[in-house]
Short mmCIF file of C-alpha atoms in Angstrom, two decimals:
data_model
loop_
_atom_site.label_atom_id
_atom_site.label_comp_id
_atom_site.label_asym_id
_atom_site.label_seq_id
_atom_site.Cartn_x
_atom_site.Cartn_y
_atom_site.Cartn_z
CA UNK A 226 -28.10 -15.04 3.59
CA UNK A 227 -24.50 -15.13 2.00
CA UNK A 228 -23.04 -12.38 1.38
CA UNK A 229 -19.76 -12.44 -0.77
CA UNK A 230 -17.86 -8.83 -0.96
CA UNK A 231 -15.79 -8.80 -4.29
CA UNK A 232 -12.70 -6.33 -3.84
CA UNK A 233 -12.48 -5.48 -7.74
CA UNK A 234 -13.69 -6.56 -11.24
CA UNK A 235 -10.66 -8.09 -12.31
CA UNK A 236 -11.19 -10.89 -8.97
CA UNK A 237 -14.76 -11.37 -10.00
CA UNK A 238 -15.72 -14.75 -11.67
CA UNK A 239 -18.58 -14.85 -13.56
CA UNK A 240 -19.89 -18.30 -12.48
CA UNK A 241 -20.28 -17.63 -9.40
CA UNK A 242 -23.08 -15.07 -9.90
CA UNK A 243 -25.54 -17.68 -11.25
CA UNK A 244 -28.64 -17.76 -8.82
CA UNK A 245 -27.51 -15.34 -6.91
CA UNK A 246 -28.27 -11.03 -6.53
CA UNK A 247 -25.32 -9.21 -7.84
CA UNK A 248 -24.89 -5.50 -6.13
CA UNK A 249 -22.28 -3.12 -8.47
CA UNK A 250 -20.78 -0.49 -6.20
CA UNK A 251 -19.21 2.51 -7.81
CA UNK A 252 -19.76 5.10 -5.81
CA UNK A 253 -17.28 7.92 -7.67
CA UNK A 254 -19.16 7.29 -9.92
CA UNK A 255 -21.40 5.37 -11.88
CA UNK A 256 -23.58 3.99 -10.10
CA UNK A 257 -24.44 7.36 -8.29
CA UNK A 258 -25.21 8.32 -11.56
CA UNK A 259 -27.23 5.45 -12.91
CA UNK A 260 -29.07 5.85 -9.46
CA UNK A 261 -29.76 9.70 -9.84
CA UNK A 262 -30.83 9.41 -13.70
CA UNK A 263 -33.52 6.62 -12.88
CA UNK A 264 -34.86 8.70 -9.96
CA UNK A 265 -34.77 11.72 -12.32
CA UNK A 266 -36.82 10.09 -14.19
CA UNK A 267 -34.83 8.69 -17.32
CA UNK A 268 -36.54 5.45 -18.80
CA UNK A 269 -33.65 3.57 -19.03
CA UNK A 270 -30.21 3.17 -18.83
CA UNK A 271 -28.00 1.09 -20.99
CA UNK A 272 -24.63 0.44 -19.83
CA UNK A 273 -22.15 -0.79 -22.24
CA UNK A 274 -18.45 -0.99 -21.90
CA UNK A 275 -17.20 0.55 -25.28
CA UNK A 276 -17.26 3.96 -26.95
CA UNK A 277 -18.08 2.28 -30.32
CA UNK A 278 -20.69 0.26 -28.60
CA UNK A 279 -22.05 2.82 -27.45
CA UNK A 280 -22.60 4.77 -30.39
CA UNK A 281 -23.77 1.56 -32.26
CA UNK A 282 -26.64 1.07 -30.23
CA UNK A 283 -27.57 5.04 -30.13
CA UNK A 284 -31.23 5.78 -31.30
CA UNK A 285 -32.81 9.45 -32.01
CA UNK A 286 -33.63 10.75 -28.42
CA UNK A 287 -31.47 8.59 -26.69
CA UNK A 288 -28.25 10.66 -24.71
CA UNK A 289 -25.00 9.76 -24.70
CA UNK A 290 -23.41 9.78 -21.55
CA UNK A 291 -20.00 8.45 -20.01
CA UNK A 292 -16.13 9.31 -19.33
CA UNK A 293 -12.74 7.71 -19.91
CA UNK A 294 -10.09 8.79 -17.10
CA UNK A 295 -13.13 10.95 -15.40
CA UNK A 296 -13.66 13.04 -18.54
CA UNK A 297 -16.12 13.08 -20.64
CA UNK A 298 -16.18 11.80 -24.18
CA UNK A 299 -15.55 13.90 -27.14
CA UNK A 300 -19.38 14.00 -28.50
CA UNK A 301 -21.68 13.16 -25.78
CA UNK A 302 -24.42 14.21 -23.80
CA UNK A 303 -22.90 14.01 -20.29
CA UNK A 304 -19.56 13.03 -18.10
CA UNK A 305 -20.17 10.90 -15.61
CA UNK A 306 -21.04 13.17 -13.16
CA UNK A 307 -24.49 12.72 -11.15
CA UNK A 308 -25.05 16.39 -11.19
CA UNK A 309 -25.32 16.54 -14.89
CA UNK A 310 -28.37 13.92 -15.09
CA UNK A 311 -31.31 16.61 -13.79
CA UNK A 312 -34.53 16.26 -14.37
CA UNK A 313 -34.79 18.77 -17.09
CA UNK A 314 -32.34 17.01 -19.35
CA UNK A 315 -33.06 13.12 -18.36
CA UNK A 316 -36.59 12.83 -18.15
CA UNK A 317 -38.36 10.06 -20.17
CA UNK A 318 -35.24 9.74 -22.14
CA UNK A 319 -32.73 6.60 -22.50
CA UNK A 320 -29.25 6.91 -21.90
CA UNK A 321 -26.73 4.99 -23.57
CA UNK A 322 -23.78 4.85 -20.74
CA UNK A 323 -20.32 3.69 -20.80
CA UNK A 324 -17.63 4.32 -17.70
CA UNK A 325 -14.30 3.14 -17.12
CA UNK A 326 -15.04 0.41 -14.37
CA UNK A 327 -19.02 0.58 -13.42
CA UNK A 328 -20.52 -0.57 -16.52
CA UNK A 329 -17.60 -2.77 -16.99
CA UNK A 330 -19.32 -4.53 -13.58
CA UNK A 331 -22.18 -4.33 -14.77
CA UNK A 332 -21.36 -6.41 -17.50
CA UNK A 333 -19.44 -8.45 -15.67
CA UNK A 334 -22.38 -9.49 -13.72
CA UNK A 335 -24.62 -10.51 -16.38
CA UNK A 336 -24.83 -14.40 -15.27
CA UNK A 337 -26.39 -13.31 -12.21
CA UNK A 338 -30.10 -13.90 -11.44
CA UNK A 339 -30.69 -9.80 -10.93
CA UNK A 340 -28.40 -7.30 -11.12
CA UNK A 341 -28.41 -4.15 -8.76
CA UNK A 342 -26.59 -0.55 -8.90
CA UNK A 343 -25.20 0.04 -5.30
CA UNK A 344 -24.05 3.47 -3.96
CA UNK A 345 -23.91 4.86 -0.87
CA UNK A 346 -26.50 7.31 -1.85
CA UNK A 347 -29.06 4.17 -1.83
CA UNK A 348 -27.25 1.17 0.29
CA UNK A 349 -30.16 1.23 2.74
CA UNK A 350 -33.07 0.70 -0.08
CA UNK A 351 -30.01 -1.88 -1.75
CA UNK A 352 -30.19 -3.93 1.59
CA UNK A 353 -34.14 -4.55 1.46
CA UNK A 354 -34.23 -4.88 -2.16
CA UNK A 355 -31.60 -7.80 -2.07
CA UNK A 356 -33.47 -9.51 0.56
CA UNK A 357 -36.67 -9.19 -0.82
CA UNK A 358 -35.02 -10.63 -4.14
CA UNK A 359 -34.03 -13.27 -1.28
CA UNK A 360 -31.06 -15.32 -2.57
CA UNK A 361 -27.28 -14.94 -1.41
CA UNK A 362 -25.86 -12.24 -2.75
CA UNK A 363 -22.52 -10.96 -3.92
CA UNK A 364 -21.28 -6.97 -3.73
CA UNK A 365 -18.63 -6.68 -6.33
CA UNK A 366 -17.26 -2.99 -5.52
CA UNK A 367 -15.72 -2.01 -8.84
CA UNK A 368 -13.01 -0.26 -7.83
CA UNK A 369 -10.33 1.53 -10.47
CA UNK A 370 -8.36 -0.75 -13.07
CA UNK A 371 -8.67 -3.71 -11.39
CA UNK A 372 -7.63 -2.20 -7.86
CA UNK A 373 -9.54 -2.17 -4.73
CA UNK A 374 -10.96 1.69 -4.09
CA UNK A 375 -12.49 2.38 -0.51
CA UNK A 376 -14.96 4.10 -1.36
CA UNK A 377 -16.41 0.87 -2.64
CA UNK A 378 -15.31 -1.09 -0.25
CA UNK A 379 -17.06 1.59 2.37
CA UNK A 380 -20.32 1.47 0.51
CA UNK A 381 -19.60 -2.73 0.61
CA UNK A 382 -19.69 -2.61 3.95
CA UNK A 383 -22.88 0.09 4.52
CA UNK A 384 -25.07 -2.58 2.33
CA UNK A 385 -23.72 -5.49 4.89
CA UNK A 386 -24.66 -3.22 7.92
CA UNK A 387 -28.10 -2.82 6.70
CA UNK A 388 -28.71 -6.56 5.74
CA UNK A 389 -27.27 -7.70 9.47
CA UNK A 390 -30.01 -5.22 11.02
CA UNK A 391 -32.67 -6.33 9.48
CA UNK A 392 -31.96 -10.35 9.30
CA UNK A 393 -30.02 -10.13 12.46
CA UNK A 394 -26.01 -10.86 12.67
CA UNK A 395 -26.69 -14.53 13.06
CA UNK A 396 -28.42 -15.05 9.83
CA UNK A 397 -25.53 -13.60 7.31
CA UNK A 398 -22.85 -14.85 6.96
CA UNK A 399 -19.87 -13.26 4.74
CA UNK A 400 -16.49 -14.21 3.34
CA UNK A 401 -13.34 -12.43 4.65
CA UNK A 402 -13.13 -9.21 3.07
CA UNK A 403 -16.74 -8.56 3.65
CA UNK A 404 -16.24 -9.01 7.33
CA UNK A 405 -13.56 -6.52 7.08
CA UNK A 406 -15.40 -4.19 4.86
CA UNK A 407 -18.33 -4.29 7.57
CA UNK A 408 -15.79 -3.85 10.36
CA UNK A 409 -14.20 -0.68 7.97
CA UNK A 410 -18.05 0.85 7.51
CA UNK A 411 -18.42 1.03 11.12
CA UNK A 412 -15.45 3.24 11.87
CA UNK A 413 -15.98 5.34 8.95
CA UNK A 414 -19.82 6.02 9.15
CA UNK A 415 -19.87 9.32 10.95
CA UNK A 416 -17.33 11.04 8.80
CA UNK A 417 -17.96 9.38 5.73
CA UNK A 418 -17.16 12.48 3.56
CA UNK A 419 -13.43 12.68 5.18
CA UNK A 420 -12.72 9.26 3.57
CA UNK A 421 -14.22 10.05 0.60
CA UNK A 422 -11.94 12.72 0.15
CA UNK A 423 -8.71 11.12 1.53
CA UNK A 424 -8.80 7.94 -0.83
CA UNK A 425 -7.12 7.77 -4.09
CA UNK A 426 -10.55 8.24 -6.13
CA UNK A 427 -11.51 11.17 -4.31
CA UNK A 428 -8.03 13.14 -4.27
CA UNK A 429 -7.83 12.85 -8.00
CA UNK A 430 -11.26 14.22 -8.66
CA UNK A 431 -11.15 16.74 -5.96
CA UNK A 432 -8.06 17.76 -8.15
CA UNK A 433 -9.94 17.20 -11.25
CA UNK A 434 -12.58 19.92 -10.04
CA UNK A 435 -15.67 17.59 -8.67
CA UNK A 436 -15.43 18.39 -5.32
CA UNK A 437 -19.18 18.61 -5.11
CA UNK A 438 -20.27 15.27 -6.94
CA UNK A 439 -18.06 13.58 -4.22
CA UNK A 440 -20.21 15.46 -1.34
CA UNK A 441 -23.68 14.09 -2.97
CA UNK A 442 -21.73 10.65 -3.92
CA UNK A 443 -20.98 10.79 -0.27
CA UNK A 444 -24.56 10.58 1.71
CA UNK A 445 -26.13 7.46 2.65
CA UNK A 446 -29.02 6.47 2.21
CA UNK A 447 -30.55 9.63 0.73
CA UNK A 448 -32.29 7.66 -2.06
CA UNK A 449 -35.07 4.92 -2.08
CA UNK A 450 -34.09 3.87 -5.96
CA UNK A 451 -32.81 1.15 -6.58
CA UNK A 452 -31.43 0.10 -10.00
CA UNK A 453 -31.95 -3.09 -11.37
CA UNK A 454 -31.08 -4.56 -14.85
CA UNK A 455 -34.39 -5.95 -17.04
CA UNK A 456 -32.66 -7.01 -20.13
CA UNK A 457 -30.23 -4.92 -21.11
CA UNK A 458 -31.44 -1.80 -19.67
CA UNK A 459 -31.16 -0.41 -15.76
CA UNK A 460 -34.47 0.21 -14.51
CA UNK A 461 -35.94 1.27 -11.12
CA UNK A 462 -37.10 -1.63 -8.93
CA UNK A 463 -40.74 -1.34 -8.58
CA UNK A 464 -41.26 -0.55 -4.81
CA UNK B 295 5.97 6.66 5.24
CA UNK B 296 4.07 5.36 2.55
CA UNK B 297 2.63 2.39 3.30
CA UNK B 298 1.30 -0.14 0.59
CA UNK B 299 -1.11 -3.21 2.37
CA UNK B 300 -1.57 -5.80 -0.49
CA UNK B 301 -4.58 -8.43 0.58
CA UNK B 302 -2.60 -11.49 -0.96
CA UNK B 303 0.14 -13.12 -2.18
CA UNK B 304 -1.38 -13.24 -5.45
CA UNK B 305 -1.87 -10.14 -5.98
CA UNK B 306 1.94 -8.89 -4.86
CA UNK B 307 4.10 -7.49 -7.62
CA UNK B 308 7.63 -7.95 -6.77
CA UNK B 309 9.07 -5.39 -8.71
CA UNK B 310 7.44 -2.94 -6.97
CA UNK B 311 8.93 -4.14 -3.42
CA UNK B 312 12.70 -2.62 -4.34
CA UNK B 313 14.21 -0.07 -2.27
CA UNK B 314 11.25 -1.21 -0.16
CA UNK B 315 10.89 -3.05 3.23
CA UNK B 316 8.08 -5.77 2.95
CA UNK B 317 6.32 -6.58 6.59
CA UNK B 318 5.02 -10.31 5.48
CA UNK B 319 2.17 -11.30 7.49
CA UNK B 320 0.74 -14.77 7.84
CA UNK B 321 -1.03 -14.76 11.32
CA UNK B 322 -2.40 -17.95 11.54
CA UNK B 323 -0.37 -19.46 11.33
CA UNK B 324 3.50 -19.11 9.92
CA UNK B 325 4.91 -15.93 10.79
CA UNK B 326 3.40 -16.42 14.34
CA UNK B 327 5.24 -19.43 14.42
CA UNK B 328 9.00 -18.24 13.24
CA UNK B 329 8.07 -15.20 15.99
CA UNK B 330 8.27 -18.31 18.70
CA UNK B 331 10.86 -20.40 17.43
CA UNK B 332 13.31 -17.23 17.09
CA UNK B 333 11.95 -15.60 20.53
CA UNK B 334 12.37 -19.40 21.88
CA UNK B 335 16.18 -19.58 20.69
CA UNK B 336 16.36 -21.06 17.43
CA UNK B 337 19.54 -20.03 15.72
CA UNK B 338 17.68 -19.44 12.66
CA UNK B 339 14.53 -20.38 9.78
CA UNK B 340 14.87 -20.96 6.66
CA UNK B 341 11.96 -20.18 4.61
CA UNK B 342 11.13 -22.41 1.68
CA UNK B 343 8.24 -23.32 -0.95
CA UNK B 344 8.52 -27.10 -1.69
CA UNK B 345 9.15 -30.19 0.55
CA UNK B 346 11.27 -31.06 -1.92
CA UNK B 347 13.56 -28.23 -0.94
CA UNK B 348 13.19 -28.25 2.57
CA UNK B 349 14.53 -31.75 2.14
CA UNK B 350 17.31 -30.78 0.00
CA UNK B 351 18.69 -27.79 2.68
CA UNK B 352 18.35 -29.95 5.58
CA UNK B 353 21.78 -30.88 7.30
CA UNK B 354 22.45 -32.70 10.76
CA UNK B 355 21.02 -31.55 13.22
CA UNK B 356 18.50 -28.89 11.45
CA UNK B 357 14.55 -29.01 12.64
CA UNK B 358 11.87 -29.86 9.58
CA UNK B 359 9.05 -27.85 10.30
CA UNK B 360 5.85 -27.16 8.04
CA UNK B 361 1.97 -27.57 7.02
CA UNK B 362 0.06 -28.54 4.01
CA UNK B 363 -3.58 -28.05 4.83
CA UNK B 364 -2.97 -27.57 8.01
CA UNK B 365 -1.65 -30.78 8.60
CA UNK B 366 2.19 -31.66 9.82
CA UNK B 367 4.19 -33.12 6.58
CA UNK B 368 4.94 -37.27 7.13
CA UNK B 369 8.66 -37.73 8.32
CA UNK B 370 8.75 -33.91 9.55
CA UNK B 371 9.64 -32.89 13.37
CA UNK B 372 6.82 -30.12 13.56
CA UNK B 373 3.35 -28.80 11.84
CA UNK B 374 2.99 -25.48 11.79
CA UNK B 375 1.20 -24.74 15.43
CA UNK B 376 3.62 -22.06 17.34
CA UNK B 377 2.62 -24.13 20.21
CA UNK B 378 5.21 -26.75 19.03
CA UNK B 379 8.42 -24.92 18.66
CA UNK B 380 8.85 -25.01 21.90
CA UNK B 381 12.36 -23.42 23.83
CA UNK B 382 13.50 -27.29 25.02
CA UNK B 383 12.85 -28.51 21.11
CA UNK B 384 14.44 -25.42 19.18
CA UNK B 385 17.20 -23.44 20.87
CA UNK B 386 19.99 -23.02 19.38
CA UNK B 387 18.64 -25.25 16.37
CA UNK B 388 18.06 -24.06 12.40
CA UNK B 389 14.66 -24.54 10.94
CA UNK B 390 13.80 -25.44 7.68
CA UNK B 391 9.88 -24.38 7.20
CA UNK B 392 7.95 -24.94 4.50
CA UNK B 393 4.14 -23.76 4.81
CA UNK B 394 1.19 -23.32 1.63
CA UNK B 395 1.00 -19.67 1.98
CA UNK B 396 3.53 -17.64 4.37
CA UNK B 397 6.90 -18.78 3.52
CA UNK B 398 5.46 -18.62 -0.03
CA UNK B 399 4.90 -14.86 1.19
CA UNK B 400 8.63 -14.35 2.18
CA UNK B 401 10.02 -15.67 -1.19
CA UNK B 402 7.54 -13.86 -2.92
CA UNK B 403 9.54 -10.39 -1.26
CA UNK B 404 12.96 -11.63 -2.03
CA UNK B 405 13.51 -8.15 -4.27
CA UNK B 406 12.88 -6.25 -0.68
CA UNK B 407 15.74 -4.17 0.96
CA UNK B 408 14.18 -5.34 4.17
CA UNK B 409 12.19 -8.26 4.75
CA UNK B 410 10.39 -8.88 7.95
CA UNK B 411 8.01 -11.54 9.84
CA UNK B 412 5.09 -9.95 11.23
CA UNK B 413 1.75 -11.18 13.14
CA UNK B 414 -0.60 -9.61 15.63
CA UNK B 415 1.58 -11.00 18.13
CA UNK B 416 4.69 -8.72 17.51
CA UNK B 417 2.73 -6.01 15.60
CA UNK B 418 4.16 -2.74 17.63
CA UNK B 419 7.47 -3.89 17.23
CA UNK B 420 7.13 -4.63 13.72
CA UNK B 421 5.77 -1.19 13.16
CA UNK B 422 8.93 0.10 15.29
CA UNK B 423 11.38 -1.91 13.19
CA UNK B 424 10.07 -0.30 9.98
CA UNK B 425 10.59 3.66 11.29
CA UNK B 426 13.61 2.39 12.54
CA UNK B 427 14.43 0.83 9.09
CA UNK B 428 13.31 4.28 7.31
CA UNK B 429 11.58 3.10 4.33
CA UNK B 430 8.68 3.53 2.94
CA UNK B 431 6.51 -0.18 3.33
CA UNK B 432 4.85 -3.20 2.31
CA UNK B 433 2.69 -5.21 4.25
CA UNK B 434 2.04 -8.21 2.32
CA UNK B 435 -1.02 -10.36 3.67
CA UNK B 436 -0.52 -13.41 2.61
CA UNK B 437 -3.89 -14.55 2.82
CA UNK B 438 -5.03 -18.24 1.76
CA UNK B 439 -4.24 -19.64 -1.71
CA UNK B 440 -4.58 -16.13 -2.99
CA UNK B 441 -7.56 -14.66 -1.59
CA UNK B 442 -7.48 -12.47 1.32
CA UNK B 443 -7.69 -13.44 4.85
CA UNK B 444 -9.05 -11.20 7.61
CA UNK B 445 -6.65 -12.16 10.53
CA UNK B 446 -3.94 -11.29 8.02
CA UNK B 447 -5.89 -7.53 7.43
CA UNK B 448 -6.37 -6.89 11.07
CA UNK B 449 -2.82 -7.31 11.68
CA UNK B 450 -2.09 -5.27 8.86
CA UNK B 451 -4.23 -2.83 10.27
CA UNK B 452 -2.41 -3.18 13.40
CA UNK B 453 1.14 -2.44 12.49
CA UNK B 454 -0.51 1.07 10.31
CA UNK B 455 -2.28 2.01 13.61
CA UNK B 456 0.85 1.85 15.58
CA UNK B 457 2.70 3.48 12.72
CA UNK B 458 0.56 6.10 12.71
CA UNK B 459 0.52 6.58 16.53
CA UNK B 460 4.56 7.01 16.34
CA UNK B 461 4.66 8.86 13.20
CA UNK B 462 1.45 10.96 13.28
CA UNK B 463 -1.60 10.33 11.08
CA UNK B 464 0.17 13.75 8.25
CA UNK B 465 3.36 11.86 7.85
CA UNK B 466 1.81 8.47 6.88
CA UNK B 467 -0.18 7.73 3.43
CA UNK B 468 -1.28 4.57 2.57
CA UNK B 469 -3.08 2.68 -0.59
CA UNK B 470 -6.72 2.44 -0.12
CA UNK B 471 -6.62 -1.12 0.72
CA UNK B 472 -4.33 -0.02 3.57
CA UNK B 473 -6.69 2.33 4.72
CA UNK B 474 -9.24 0.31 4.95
CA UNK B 475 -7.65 -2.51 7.11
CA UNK B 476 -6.29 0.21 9.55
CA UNK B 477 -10.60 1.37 9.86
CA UNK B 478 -11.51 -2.76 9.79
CA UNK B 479 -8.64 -3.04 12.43
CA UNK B 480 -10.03 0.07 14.73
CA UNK B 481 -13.61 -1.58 15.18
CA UNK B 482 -12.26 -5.12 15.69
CA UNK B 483 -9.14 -3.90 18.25
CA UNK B 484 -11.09 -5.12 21.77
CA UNK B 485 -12.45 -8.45 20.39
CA UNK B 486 -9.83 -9.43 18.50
CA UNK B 487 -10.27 -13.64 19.50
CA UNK B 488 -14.04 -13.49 18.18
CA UNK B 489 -12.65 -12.52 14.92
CA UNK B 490 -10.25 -14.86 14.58
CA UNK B 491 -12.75 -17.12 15.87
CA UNK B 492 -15.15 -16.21 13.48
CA UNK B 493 -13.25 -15.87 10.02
CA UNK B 494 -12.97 -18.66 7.48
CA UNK B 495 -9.18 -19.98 8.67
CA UNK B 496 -10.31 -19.33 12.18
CA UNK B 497 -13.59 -22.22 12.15
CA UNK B 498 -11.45 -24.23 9.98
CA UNK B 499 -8.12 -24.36 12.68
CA UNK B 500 -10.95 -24.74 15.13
CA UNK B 501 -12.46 -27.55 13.74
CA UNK B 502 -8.95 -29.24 13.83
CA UNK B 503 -8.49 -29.03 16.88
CA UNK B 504 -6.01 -25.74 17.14
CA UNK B 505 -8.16 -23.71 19.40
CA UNK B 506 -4.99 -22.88 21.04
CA UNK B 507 -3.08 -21.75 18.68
CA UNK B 508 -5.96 -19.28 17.91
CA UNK B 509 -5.82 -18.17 21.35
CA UNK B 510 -2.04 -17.51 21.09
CA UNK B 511 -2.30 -15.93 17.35
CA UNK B 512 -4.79 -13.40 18.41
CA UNK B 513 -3.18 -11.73 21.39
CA UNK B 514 -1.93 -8.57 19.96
CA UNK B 515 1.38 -6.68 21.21
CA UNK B 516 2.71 -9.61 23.39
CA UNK B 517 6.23 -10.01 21.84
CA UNK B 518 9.55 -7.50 21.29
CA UNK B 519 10.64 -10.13 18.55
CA UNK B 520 10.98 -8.94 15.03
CA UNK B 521 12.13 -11.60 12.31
CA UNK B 522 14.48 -10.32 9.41
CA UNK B 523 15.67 -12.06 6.34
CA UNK B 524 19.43 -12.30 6.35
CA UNK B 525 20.92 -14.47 3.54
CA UNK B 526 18.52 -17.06 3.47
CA UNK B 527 17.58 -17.21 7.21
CA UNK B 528 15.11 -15.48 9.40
CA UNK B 529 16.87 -14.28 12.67
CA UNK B 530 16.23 -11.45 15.01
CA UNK B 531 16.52 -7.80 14.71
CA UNK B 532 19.13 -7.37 16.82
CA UNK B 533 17.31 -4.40 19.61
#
């Protein structure tokens, strides 16, 4: 397999996503929270990258959820913040979901033969489900404005570690940055948290008062889910 | 410190380099190479973008060195292989080099207060220079044709570790790129050849037949020589 590791949105190029798996990586945050709705049991999430857009495509019973600047918008359901999207308020309902740089991925990705939501909270379950889906795939780690974020980068690199273990080092190969995102992961693994809270994502919302969203956001591999765009809604990958 | 690693030239914002001192890193192969011809005697380099200009600067008894594609430019004395500028051919000769992405790297950080040459070769020194310089730093990969390339990260990785290691890990901050080439450089540190070996510019020198100058590039730590921009020429850092 190829693996291509994409440092931010504004370096990805659409065209070369076509026949291939796409894996968005936000981890702080919203693909942790696309990830955590699904398994929550939410039928569906759409992401969409405007406010208006959002509203436009709001039905009764669907919940508005998203942020701009990591708050949330004036009139809607949720922030972005996995730890609003329980059970009790998510279940069987769709959520309409736009977020400064995830959705914007997701979006971005659309040429792509499947598109999956990456965290670290699922990278394991990512790994399998992109080889099952079996065709070279690119991680495009969303990072913050159009600037690489290493919490991305980290989670980048977890999805690589888990695709070399199972297919075996010789049978991936990966551009540049991916090798170094790998080669980053492996230092980082056991205190995984620490970096979380030293990068520039995770100061500001450790400031911001979500010190606990970045411990969940923070576990690997706690989560069989996997996300995966069927028209323009984020389902869960039938297992 | 604050240290700012940018993952190509591309991506550098000049303005942003004032007041600043820029560590411009192109290991494989130019800033390795003006690291030998300076540590081999050569009075000076002269960094420059086009043949054109090279052409235009040179004067009796000046050297024309430089690569496009790897390959040595018709009607010039020397490519770009470090193996080349050897002590008999350069000392006490000026340089004009011309080279597709590092001396493109060193023009690019013209707004710099301090401008300096750096490669895994030299890294501790280079790390030395900048304390010694006292201001916060840049180290610009310059990567291939404006997409990042890993030898360029790991040494960027280097000079942060040995920053650190001087400094202490509280009185350094870096971007989050940064931090992530200083964890990418911590796993690679012991087998830093196979990396070279094994990233894209790596199997494409190798193919061409400059297994050597891989050999040479990857060593890290082997030479006290630190280039600085003065005027328009690279010299030493006087120690």
């Amino acid at each position: 397999m190829h693996i291509e590791v994409v440092a931010n949105i504004g370096e990805a190029r659409s065209e070369e996503f076509l026949h291939k798996t796409v894996v968005v990586v936000d981890v702080l945050r919203a693909t942790s929270t696309i990830i955590t709705a699904l398994s929550n049991g939410s039928r569906g999430i759409v992401p969409v990258e405007t406010v208006v857009k959002a509203k436009e495509l709001y039905r009764e019973g669907d919940l508005l959820g998203g942020e701009r600047f990591c708050k949330k918008i004036p009139g809607f359901d949720f922030g972005n913040s996995p730890l609003e999207y329980t059970r009790e308020a998510v279940q069987d309902r769709r959520i309409i979901l736009t977020t400064t740089n995830g959705t914007r991925g997701i979006q971005k990705a659309l040429k792509a033969s499947h598109v999956l939501a990456g965290a670290l909270m699922n990278g394991r379950a990512c790994a399998d489900a992109a080889i099952q889906l079996g065709r070279d795939t690119v991680i495009l780690c969303a990072g913050t404005q159009d600037v690489f974020s290493l919490e991305d980068g980290l989670c980048a690199g977890l999805i690589m570690h888990e695709i070399i273990q199972k297919l075996g080092a010789e049978h991936v190969q990966a551009n540049d940055f991916g090798m170094a995102m790998h080669s980053a992961y492996l230092t980082c693994k056991h205190r995984l948290l620490d970096h979380l809270l030293s990068c520039s994502n995770g100061r500001k919302m450790k400031k911001s008062g979500f010190l606990a969203d970045i411990i969940l956001c923070a576990q690997a591999n706690i989560s069989e889910s996997v996300p995966i765009l069927e028209n323009d809604h984020m389902v869960l990958l039938p297992r």
